[in-house]
């Protein structure tokens, strides 16, 4: 199985949901730049202070701040990982290649989770996240057992500030302009597979796993 993986996809496509499952079940490190940046904001670190205004506005955080929070977690011991939310532009993809080449841990697969924009807006409007463990829920599609409370750690669920409708519009525009070109970039390198993310969570996970196991059949499509 391919064990050094990037998940691409628009905001709300399910990168975090799928990455968390994959990491837990396959023993991969889950590296989410969104989670790392939110932790930096909460801790008031210099990277967090640099990031906050950009995140609140739905823009990409400057590359140097993102590299700082990510690459202190990615070292030679991190031999198997799923990257969620990184890279997000061509400069980040180039830096990732440089760092992984230096560690002799080349990327093995990039999977694009494909969901139509109209579905994404509904997903983000209904998302609730646990401030303790980071698990995501959806008020209708994936509700917790007890309303408003995390199944895993019992904390009160919160709505993310950047899930307000006007910020979601900007995040989707930024995705299409800056991140979507990475799909063609990784396809040209023979690393890309695509899964249809507009199905239930376990069906998407099955296809994702099939892609990583190199299965040609199933709904996972090699691009
Ligand atoms: P980040 O946290 O990475 O946000 P994002 O990419 O916009 O992605 P999301 O977390 O919104 O969505 P997701 O795809 O993880 O979906 P999820 O699984 O949660 O980044 C936030 C900000 O940080 C950025 O805007 C930027 O400012 C900054 N940032 C981060 N990385 C950066 C970088 N590399 N460079 C620069 N800046 C960076 O699911 C969404 C909802 O749908 C949930 O409610 C979930 O329960 C539900 N759901 C999931 N799957 C399904 C399904 N199959 N069916 C029904 N509902 C589902």
PDB file of C-alpha atoms and ligand atoms in Angstrom:
ATOM      1  CA  UNK A   1       0.000   0.000   0.000  1.00  0.00           C
ATOM      2  CA  UNK A   2       1.094   3.564  -0.734  1.00  0.00           C
ATOM      3  CA  UNK A   3       1.827   5.198   2.598  1.00  0.00           C
ATOM      4  CA  UNK A   4       3.018   8.707   1.741  1.00  0.00           C
ATOM      5  CA  UNK A   5      -0.080  10.417   0.534  1.00  0.00           C
ATOM      6  CA  UNK A   6      -1.492  13.861  -0.246  1.00  0.00           C
ATOM      7  CA  UNK A   7      -5.261  14.409  -0.185  1.00  0.00           C
ATOM      8  CA  UNK A   8      -6.424  17.184  -2.508  1.00  0.00           C
ATOM      9  CA  UNK A   9      -9.940  18.587  -2.622  1.00  0.00           C
ATOM     10  CA  UNK A  10     -11.941  21.760  -2.202  1.00  0.00           C
ATOM     11  CA  UNK A  11     -12.978  23.102   1.204  1.00  0.00           C
ATOM     12  CA  UNK A  12     -15.540  20.666   2.608  1.00  0.00           C
ATOM     13  CA  UNK A  13     -14.668  17.843   0.202  1.00  0.00           C
ATOM     14  CA  UNK A  14     -13.970  15.602   3.188  1.00  0.00           C
ATOM     15  CA  UNK A  15     -10.163  15.690   3.333  1.00  0.00           C
ATOM     16  CA  UNK A  16     -10.109  15.902   7.126  1.00  0.00           C
ATOM     17  CA  UNK A  17     -12.800  13.259   7.611  1.00  0.00           C
ATOM     18  CA  UNK A  18     -11.082  10.817   5.250  1.00  0.00           C
ATOM     19  CA  UNK A  19      -7.546  11.582   6.449  1.00  0.00           C
ATOM     20  CA  UNK A  20      -8.490  10.952  10.070  1.00  0.00           C
ATOM     21  CA  UNK A  21     -10.020   7.552   9.238  1.00  0.00           C
ATOM     22  CA  UNK A  22      -7.150   6.545   6.980  1.00  0.00           C
ATOM     23  CA  UNK A  23      -4.532   7.552   9.546  1.00  0.00           C
ATOM     24  CA  UNK A  24      -6.247   5.699  12.389  1.00  0.00           C
ATOM     25  CA  UNK A  25      -6.894   2.512  10.409  1.00  0.00           C
ATOM     26  CA  UNK A  26      -3.637   2.318   8.441  1.00  0.00           C
ATOM     27  CA  UNK A  27      -1.218   3.710  11.019  1.00  0.00           C
ATOM     28  CA  UNK A  28      -0.291   6.870   9.144  1.00  0.00           C
ATOM     29  CA  UNK A  29       0.598  10.235  10.672  1.00  0.00           C
ATOM     30  CA  UNK A  30      -2.183  12.741   9.924  1.00  0.00           C
ATOM     31  CA  UNK A  31      -0.711  16.137   9.070  1.00  0.00           C
ATOM     32  CA  UNK A  32      -3.370  18.811   8.551  1.00  0.00           C
ATOM     33  CA  UNK A  33      -2.033  22.306   7.968  1.00  0.00           C
ATOM     34  CA  UNK A  34      -5.480  23.723   8.819  1.00  0.00           C
ATOM     35  CA  UNK A  35      -5.424  21.981  12.230  1.00  0.00           C
ATOM     36  CA  UNK A  36      -1.787  22.991  12.835  1.00  0.00           C
ATOM     37  CA  UNK A  37      -2.544  26.620  11.955  1.00  0.00           C
ATOM     38  CA  UNK A  38      -5.680  26.702  14.153  1.00  0.00           C
ATOM     39  CA  UNK A  39      -3.576  25.312  17.038  1.00  0.00           C
ATOM     40  CA  UNK A  40      -0.954  28.012  16.403  1.00  0.00           C
ATOM     41  CA  UNK A  41      -3.670  30.703  16.412  1.00  0.00           C
ATOM     42  CA  UNK A  42      -5.094  29.337  19.669  1.00  0.00           C
ATOM     43  CA  UNK A  43      -1.627  29.270  21.256  1.00  0.00           C
ATOM     44  CA  UNK A  44      -0.857  32.808  20.045  1.00  0.00           C
ATOM     45  CA  UNK A  45       2.478  31.806  18.464  1.00  0.00           C
ATOM     46  CA  UNK A  46       4.145  34.085  15.864  1.00  0.00           C
ATOM     47  CA  UNK A  47       2.950  31.728  13.087  1.00  0.00           C
ATOM     48  CA  UNK A  48      -0.554  31.844  14.531  1.00  0.00           C
ATOM     49  CA  UNK A  49      -0.520  35.649  14.661  1.00  0.00           C
ATOM     50  CA  UNK A  50       0.682  35.745  11.036  1.00  0.00           C
ATOM     51  CA  UNK A  51      -2.052  33.301   9.998  1.00  0.00           C
ATOM     52  CA  UNK A  52      -5.172  34.539  11.754  1.00  0.00           C
ATOM     53  CA  UNK A  53      -6.266  37.424   9.498  1.00  0.00           C
ATOM     54  CA  UNK A  54      -5.747  35.332   6.370  1.00  0.00           C
ATOM     55  CA  UNK A  55      -7.720  32.400   7.769  1.00  0.00           C
ATOM     56  CA  UNK A  56     -10.598  34.601   8.933  1.00  0.00           C
ATOM     57  CA  UNK A  57     -10.803  36.106   5.437  1.00  0.00           C
ATOM     58  CA  UNK A  58     -10.608  32.721   3.670  1.00  0.00           C
ATOM     59  CA  UNK A  59      -7.264  33.441   2.028  1.00  0.00           C
ATOM     60  CA  UNK A  60      -4.187  31.243   1.980  1.00  0.00           C
ATOM     61  CA  UNK A  61      -1.751  31.861   4.820  1.00  0.00           C
ATOM     62  CA  UNK A  62       1.711  32.975   3.572  1.00  0.00           C
ATOM     63  CA  UNK A  63       3.864  30.010   2.618  1.00  0.00           C
ATOM     64  CA  UNK A  64       6.613  30.643   5.196  1.00  0.00           C
ATOM     65  CA  UNK A  65       4.175  30.469   8.116  1.00  0.00           C
ATOM     66  CA  UNK A  66       2.708  27.230   6.737  1.00  0.00           C
ATOM     67  CA  UNK A  67       6.151  25.680   6.157  1.00  0.00           C
ATOM     68  CA  UNK A  68       7.057  26.537   9.760  1.00  0.00           C
ATOM     69  CA  UNK A  69       4.138  24.679  11.338  1.00  0.00           C
ATOM     70  CA  UNK A  70       4.253  21.720   8.946  1.00  0.00           C
ATOM     71  CA  UNK A  71       7.921  20.913   8.569  1.00  0.00           C
ATOM     72  CA  UNK A  72       8.613  20.860  12.304  1.00  0.00           C
ATOM     73  CA  UNK A  73       6.295  17.802  12.277  1.00  0.00           C
ATOM     74  CA  UNK A  74       7.648  16.106   9.158  1.00  0.00           C
ATOM     75  CA  UNK A  75      11.043  14.519   9.673  1.00  0.00           C
ATOM     76  CA  UNK A  76      12.899  11.294   8.846  1.00  0.00           C
ATOM     77  CA  UNK A  77      10.833   9.395  11.427  1.00  0.00           C
ATOM     78  CA  UNK A  78       7.615  10.298   9.605  1.00  0.00           C
ATOM     79  CA  UNK A  79       7.910   7.534   7.036  1.00  0.00           C
ATOM     80  CA  UNK A  80       4.154   7.119   6.501  1.00  0.00           C
ATOM     81  CA  UNK A  81       1.805  10.089   6.429  1.00  0.00           C
ATOM     82  CA  UNK A  82      -1.341  11.576   4.978  1.00  0.00           C
ATOM     83  CA  UNK A  83      -1.114  15.289   4.202  1.00  0.00           C
ATOM     84  CA  UNK A  84      -4.468  17.088   4.455  1.00  0.00           C
ATOM     85  CA  UNK A  85      -4.657  20.668   3.143  1.00  0.00           C
ATOM     86  CA  UNK A  86      -1.065  20.824   1.906  1.00  0.00           C
ATOM     87  CA  UNK A  87       0.189  21.624  -0.669  1.00  0.00           C
ATOM     88  CA  UNK A  88      -2.215  24.334  -1.783  1.00  0.00           C
ATOM     89  CA  UNK A  89      -0.236  26.088  -4.509  1.00  0.00           C
ATOM     90  CA  UNK A  90       2.659  25.318  -6.833  1.00  0.00           C
ATOM     91  CA  UNK A  91       5.279  26.887  -4.533  1.00  0.00           C
ATOM     92  CA  UNK A  92       4.164  24.616  -1.692  1.00  0.00           C
ATOM     93  CA  UNK A  93       4.266  21.573  -3.978  1.00  0.00           C
ATOM     94  CA  UNK A  94       7.843  22.446  -4.974  1.00  0.00           C
ATOM     95  CA  UNK A  95       8.886  22.913  -1.342  1.00  0.00           C
ATOM     96  CA  UNK A  96       7.293  19.596  -0.383  1.00  0.00           C
ATOM     97  CA  UNK A  97       9.273  17.841  -3.119  1.00  0.00           C
ATOM     98  CA  UNK A  98      12.493  19.447  -1.892  1.00  0.00           C
ATOM     99  CA  UNK A  99      11.902  18.460   1.734  1.00  0.00           C
ATOM    100  CA  UNK A 100      10.851  14.897   0.922  1.00  0.00           C
ATOM    101  CA  UNK A 101      13.812  14.419  -1.434  1.00  0.00           C
ATOM    102  CA  UNK A 102      16.167  15.514   1.363  1.00  0.00           C
ATOM    103  CA  UNK A 103      14.506  12.960   3.686  1.00  0.00           C
ATOM    104  CA  UNK A 104      14.534  10.263   0.949  1.00  0.00           C
ATOM    105  CA  UNK A 105      10.795   9.826   1.491  1.00  0.00           C
ATOM    106  CA  UNK A 106       9.219  10.540  -1.903  1.00  0.00           C
ATOM    107  CA  UNK A 107       5.510  11.055  -2.261  1.00  0.00           C
ATOM    108  CA  UNK A 108       3.719   7.877  -3.393  1.00  0.00           C
ATOM    109  CA  UNK A 109       0.178   9.014  -4.191  1.00  0.00           C
ATOM    110  CA  UNK A 110      -2.045  12.064  -4.504  1.00  0.00           C
ATOM    111  CA  UNK A 111      -5.794  11.514  -4.280  1.00  0.00           C
ATOM    112  CA  UNK A 112      -8.247  14.215  -5.338  1.00  0.00           C
ATOM    113  CA  UNK A 113     -11.603  14.024  -3.547  1.00  0.00           C
ATOM    114  CA  UNK A 114     -14.115  15.365  -6.012  1.00  0.00           C
ATOM    115  CA  UNK A 115     -17.370  17.005  -4.806  1.00  0.00           C
ATOM    116  CA  UNK A 116     -19.530  19.580  -6.678  1.00  0.00           C
ATOM    117  CA  UNK A 117     -19.353  23.133  -5.261  1.00  0.00           C
ATOM    118  CA  UNK A 118     -23.084  23.242  -4.421  1.00  0.00           C
ATOM    119  CA  UNK A 119     -22.682  20.247  -2.077  1.00  0.00           C
ATOM    120  CA  UNK A 120     -19.629  21.806  -0.453  1.00  0.00           C
ATOM    121  CA  UNK A 121     -21.538  24.903   0.642  1.00  0.00           C
ATOM    122  CA  UNK A 122     -24.149  22.752   2.407  1.00  0.00           C
ATOM    123  CA  UNK A 123     -21.480  20.628   4.059  1.00  0.00           C
ATOM    124  CA  UNK A 124     -19.588  23.622   5.434  1.00  0.00           C
ATOM    125  CA  UNK A 125     -22.758  25.328   6.679  1.00  0.00           C
ATOM    126  CA  UNK A 126     -23.610  22.204   8.708  1.00  0.00           C
ATOM    127  CA  UNK A 127     -20.124  21.337   9.929  1.00  0.00           C
ATOM    128  CA  UNK A 128     -19.429  21.281  13.649  1.00  0.00           C
ATOM    129  CA  UNK A 129     -15.950  20.556  14.957  1.00  0.00           C
ATOM    130  CA  UNK A 130     -14.609  19.374  18.297  1.00  0.00           C
ATOM    131  CA  UNK A 131     -12.117  21.899  19.740  1.00  0.00           C
ATOM    132  CA  UNK A 132     -10.548  19.078  21.773  1.00  0.00           C
ATOM    133  CA  UNK A 133      -9.753  16.241  19.355  1.00  0.00           C
ATOM    134  CA  UNK A 134     -10.567  17.973  16.049  1.00  0.00           C
ATOM    135  CA  UNK A 135     -13.186  15.439  14.930  1.00  0.00           C
ATOM    136  CA  UNK A 136     -15.689  16.828  12.437  1.00  0.00           C
ATOM    137  CA  UNK A 137     -19.442  16.265  12.394  1.00  0.00           C
ATOM    138  CA  UNK A 138     -22.300  17.473  10.243  1.00  0.00           C
ATOM    139  CA  UNK A 139     -25.603  18.442  11.834  1.00  0.00           C
ATOM    140  CA  UNK A 140     -27.568  16.322   9.348  1.00  0.00           C
ATOM    141  CA  UNK A 141     -25.229  13.957   7.504  1.00  0.00           C
ATOM    142  CA  UNK A 142     -22.929  12.957  10.375  1.00  0.00           C
ATOM    143  CA  UNK A 143     -24.491  14.027  13.672  1.00  0.00           C
ATOM    144  CA  UNK A 144     -22.903  13.141  17.019  1.00  0.00           C
ATOM    145  CA  UNK A 145     -24.792  10.662  19.235  1.00  0.00           C
ATOM    146  CA  UNK A 146     -25.685  13.500  21.637  1.00  0.00           C
ATOM    147  CA  UNK A 147     -26.461  16.823  19.896  1.00  0.00           C
ATOM    148  CA  UNK A 148     -23.654  19.366  20.209  1.00  0.00           C
ATOM    149  CA  UNK A 149     -21.222  17.000  22.000  1.00  0.00           C
ATOM    150  CA  UNK A 150     -18.191  15.121  20.677  1.00  0.00           C
ATOM    151  CA  UNK A 151     -18.645  11.321  20.716  1.00  0.00           C
ATOM    152  CA  UNK A 152     -14.946  10.798  21.382  1.00  0.00           C
ATOM    153  CA  UNK A 153     -14.018  13.333  24.048  1.00  0.00           C
ATOM    154  CA  UNK A 154     -17.284  14.855  25.265  1.00  0.00           C
ATOM    155  CA  UNK A 155     -16.361  18.484  24.492  1.00  0.00           C
ATOM    156  CA  UNK A 156     -18.972  20.959  23.207  1.00  0.00           C
ATOM    157  CA  UNK A 157     -18.859  21.162  19.398  1.00  0.00           C
ATOM    158  CA  UNK A 158     -18.228  24.503  17.693  1.00  0.00           C
ATOM    159  CA  UNK A 159     -18.820  26.069  14.290  1.00  0.00           C
ATOM    160  CA  UNK A 160     -15.625  27.271  12.608  1.00  0.00           C
ATOM    161  CA  UNK A 161     -15.356  31.038  12.077  1.00  0.00           C
ATOM    162  CA  UNK A 162     -14.391  30.507   8.439  1.00  0.00           C
ATOM    163  CA  UNK A 163     -17.539  28.473   7.727  1.00  0.00           C
ATOM    164  CA  UNK A 164     -19.582  31.703   7.484  1.00  0.00           C
ATOM    165  CA  UNK A 165     -21.143  31.901   3.970  1.00  0.00           C
ATOM    166  CA  UNK A 166     -19.127  34.934   2.757  1.00  0.00           C
ATOM    167  CA  UNK A 167     -15.842  33.324   3.829  1.00  0.00           C
ATOM    168  CA  UNK A 168     -16.825  29.996   2.231  1.00  0.00           C
ATOM    169  CA  UNK A 169     -17.349  31.806  -1.098  1.00  0.00           C
ATOM    170  CA  UNK A 170     -13.830  33.229  -0.894  1.00  0.00           C
ATOM    171  CA  UNK A 171     -12.300  29.860   0.149  1.00  0.00           C
ATOM    172  CA  UNK A 172     -13.883  28.147  -2.854  1.00  0.00           C
ATOM    173  CA  UNK A 173     -12.609  30.882  -5.207  1.00  0.00           C
ATOM    174  CA  UNK A 174      -9.103  30.565  -3.734  1.00  0.00           C
ATOM    175  CA  UNK A 175      -9.264  26.787  -4.155  1.00  0.00           C
ATOM    176  CA  UNK A 176     -10.209  26.989  -7.838  1.00  0.00           C
ATOM    177  CA  UNK A 177      -7.607  29.670  -8.568  1.00  0.00           C
ATOM    178  CA  UNK A 178      -4.600  28.452  -6.580  1.00  0.00           C
ATOM    179  CA  UNK A 179      -5.028  24.812  -5.557  1.00  0.00           C
ATOM    180  CA  UNK A 180      -6.955  23.106  -8.359  1.00  0.00           C
ATOM    181  CA  UNK A 181      -4.002  23.475 -10.807  1.00  0.00           C
ATOM    182  CA  UNK A 182      -2.200  20.936  -8.600  1.00  0.00           C
ATOM    183  CA  UNK A 183      -4.555  18.247  -9.912  1.00  0.00           C
ATOM    184  CA  UNK A 184      -3.061  18.554 -13.417  1.00  0.00           C
ATOM    185  CA  UNK A 185       0.422  18.939 -11.960  1.00  0.00           C
ATOM    186  CA  UNK A 186       0.273  15.638 -10.092  1.00  0.00           C
ATOM    187  CA  UNK A 187      -1.550  13.895 -12.949  1.00  0.00           C
ATOM    188  CA  UNK A 188       1.339  14.810 -15.249  1.00  0.00           C
ATOM    189  CA  UNK A 189       3.691  13.120 -12.783  1.00  0.00           C
ATOM    190  CA  UNK A 190       1.602   9.943 -12.736  1.00  0.00           C
ATOM    191  CA  UNK A 191       0.795  10.283  -9.030  1.00  0.00           C
ATOM    192  CA  UNK A 192      -2.869  11.277  -9.194  1.00  0.00           C
ATOM    193  CA  UNK A 193      -5.998   9.251  -8.539  1.00  0.00           C
ATOM    194  CA  UNK A 194      -9.513  10.627  -8.121  1.00  0.00           C
ATOM    195  CA  UNK A 195     -12.392   9.493  -5.962  1.00  0.00           C
ATOM    196  CA  UNK A 196     -16.000  10.613  -6.076  1.00  0.00           C
ATOM    197  CA  UNK A 197     -16.427  12.292  -2.678  1.00  0.00           C
ATOM    198  CA  UNK A 198     -20.157  12.837  -3.063  1.00  0.00           C
ATOM    199  CA  UNK A 199     -21.131   9.578  -1.371  1.00  0.00           C
ATOM    200  CA  UNK A 200     -21.223   8.356   2.189  1.00  0.00           C
ATOM    201  CA  UNK A 201     -18.049   8.508   4.221  1.00  0.00           C
ATOM    202  CA  UNK A 202     -17.319   4.767   4.255  1.00  0.00           C
ATOM    203  CA  UNK A 203     -17.835   4.432   0.478  1.00  0.00           C
ATOM    204  CA  UNK A 204     -15.335   7.236  -0.113  1.00  0.00           C
ATOM    205  CA  UNK A 205     -12.888   5.614   2.307  1.00  0.00           C
ATOM    206  CA  UNK A 206     -13.160   2.286   0.478  1.00  0.00           C
ATOM    207  CA  UNK A 207     -12.322   3.930  -2.844  1.00  0.00           C
ATOM    208  CA  UNK A 208      -9.494   5.883  -1.299  1.00  0.00           C
ATOM    209  CA  UNK A 209      -8.018   2.700   0.094  1.00  0.00           C
ATOM    210  CA  UNK A 210      -8.435   0.959  -3.273  1.00  0.00           C
ATOM    211  CA  UNK A 211      -6.461   3.780  -4.917  1.00  0.00           C
ATOM    212  CA  UNK A 212      -3.684   3.444  -2.362  1.00  0.00           C
ATOM    213  CA  UNK A 213      -3.595  -0.307  -2.818  1.00  0.00           C
ATOM    214  CA  UNK A 214      -3.195   0.234  -6.545  1.00  0.00           C
ATOM    215  CA  UNK A 215      -6.502  -1.440  -7.451  1.00  0.00           C
ATOM    216  CA  UNK A 216      -7.566  -0.383 -10.919  1.00  0.00           C
ATOM    217  CA  UNK A 217     -11.173  -1.439 -10.425  1.00  0.00           C
ATOM    218  CA  UNK A 218     -13.829   0.148  -8.227  1.00  0.00           C
ATOM    219  CA  UNK A 219     -14.954   3.748  -8.171  1.00  0.00           C
ATOM    220  CA  UNK A 220     -11.437   5.073  -7.524  1.00  0.00           C
ATOM    221  CA  UNK A 221     -10.212   6.337 -10.877  1.00  0.00           C
ATOM    222  CA  UNK A 222      -6.554   6.588 -11.697  1.00  0.00           C
ATOM    223  CA  UNK A 223      -6.095   9.893 -13.514  1.00  0.00           C
TER     224      UNK A 223
HETATM  225  P1  LIG B   1      -8.385  23.773   6.255  1.00  0.00           P
HETATM  226  O1  LIG B   1      -8.725  23.502   7.659  1.00  0.00           O
HETATM  227  O2  LIG B   1      -7.432  22.899   5.540  1.00  0.00           O
HETATM  228  O3  LIG B   1      -9.738  23.920   5.463  1.00  0.00           O
HETATM  229  P2  LIG B   1     -10.178  23.461   3.989  1.00  0.00           P
HETATM  230  O4  LIG B   1      -9.176  22.971   3.038  1.00  0.00           O
HETATM  231  O5  LIG B   1     -10.958  24.649   3.551  1.00  0.00           O
HETATM  232  O6  LIG B   1     -10.908  22.190   4.254  1.00  0.00           O
HETATM  233  P3  LIG B   1     -11.982  21.940   5.300  1.00  0.00           P
HETATM  234  O7  LIG B   1     -11.373  21.624   6.628  1.00  0.00           O
HETATM  235  O8  LIG B   1     -12.995  23.081   5.310  1.00  0.00           O
HETATM  236  O9  LIG B   1     -12.746  20.734   4.651  1.00  0.00           O
HETATM  237  P4  LIG B   1     -12.352  19.210   4.496  1.00  0.00           P
HETATM  238  O10 LIG B   1     -12.098  18.919   3.066  1.00  0.00           O
HETATM  239  O11 LIG B   1     -11.292  18.827   5.490  1.00  0.00           O
HETATM  240  O12 LIG B   1     -13.749  18.577   4.870  1.00  0.00           O
HETATM  241  P5  LIG B   1     -14.254  17.903   6.233  1.00  0.00           P
HETATM  242  O13 LIG B   1     -13.726  16.528   6.336  1.00  0.00           O
HETATM  243  O14 LIG B   1     -14.027  18.840   7.378  1.00  0.00           O
HETATM  244  O15 LIG B   1      -7.803  25.255   6.108  1.00  0.00           O
HETATM  245  C1  LIG B   1      -8.429  26.352   6.759  1.00  0.00           C
HETATM  246  C2  LIG B   1      -7.642  27.615   6.426  1.00  0.00           C
HETATM  247  O16 LIG B   1      -6.291  27.487   6.898  1.00  0.00           O
HETATM  248  C3  LIG B   1      -7.512  27.921   4.927  1.00  0.00           C
HETATM  249  O17 LIG B   1      -8.633  28.648   4.422  1.00  0.00           O
HETATM  250  C4  LIG B   1      -6.230  28.763   4.919  1.00  0.00           C
HETATM  251  O18 LIG B   1      -6.474  30.076   5.361  1.00  0.00           O
HETATM  252  C5  LIG B   1      -5.373  28.056   5.969  1.00  0.00           C
HETATM  253  N1  LIG B   1      -4.521  26.987   5.397  1.00  0.00           N
HETATM  254  C6  LIG B   1      -4.573  25.659   5.653  1.00  0.00           C
HETATM  255  N2  LIG B   1      -3.638  24.990   4.968  1.00  0.00           N
HETATM  256  C7  LIG B   1      -2.973  25.936   4.248  1.00  0.00           C
HETATM  257  C8  LIG B   1      -1.898  25.867   3.312  1.00  0.00           C
HETATM  258  N3  LIG B   1      -1.328  24.695   2.965  1.00  0.00           N
HETATM  259  N4  LIG B   1      -1.470  27.025   2.765  1.00  0.00           N
HETATM  260  C9  LIG B   1      -2.017  28.207   3.092  1.00  0.00           C
HETATM  261  N5  LIG B   1      -3.048  28.340   3.957  1.00  0.00           N
HETATM  262  C10 LIG B   1      -3.529  27.215   4.527  1.00  0.00           C
HETATM  263  O19 LIG B   1     -15.810  17.827   5.923  1.00  0.00           O
HETATM  264  C11 LIG B   1     -16.604  18.994   5.795  1.00  0.00           C
HETATM  265  C12 LIG B   1     -18.018  18.736   6.355  1.00  0.00           C
HETATM  266  O20 LIG B   1     -18.652  17.739   5.548  1.00  0.00           O
HETATM  267  C13 LIG B   1     -18.040  18.163   7.785  1.00  0.00           C
HETATM  268  O21 LIG B   1     -19.194  18.623   8.420  1.00  0.00           O
HETATM  269  C14 LIG B   1     -18.110  16.652   7.580  1.00  0.00           C
HETATM  270  O22 LIG B   1     -18.720  16.008   8.670  1.00  0.00           O
HETATM  271  C15 LIG B   1     -18.966  16.565   6.314  1.00  0.00           C
HETATM  272  N6  LIG B   1     -18.647  15.415   5.470  1.00  0.00           N
HETATM  273  C16 LIG B   1     -17.393  14.901   5.196  1.00  0.00           C
HETATM  274  N7  LIG B   1     -17.494  13.862   4.351  1.00  0.00           N
HETATM  275  C17 LIG B   1     -18.818  13.709   4.065  1.00  0.00           C
HETATM  276  C18 LIG B   1     -19.553  12.819   3.234  1.00  0.00           C
HETATM  277  N8  LIG B   1     -18.930  11.867   2.513  1.00  0.00           N
HETATM  278  N9  LIG B   1     -20.889  12.957   3.175  1.00  0.00           N
HETATM  279  C19 LIG B   1     -21.523  13.940   3.885  1.00  0.00           C
HETATM  280  N10 LIG B   1     -20.891  14.826   4.696  1.00  0.00           N
HETATM  281  C20 LIG B   1     -19.549  14.709   4.782  1.00  0.00           C
END
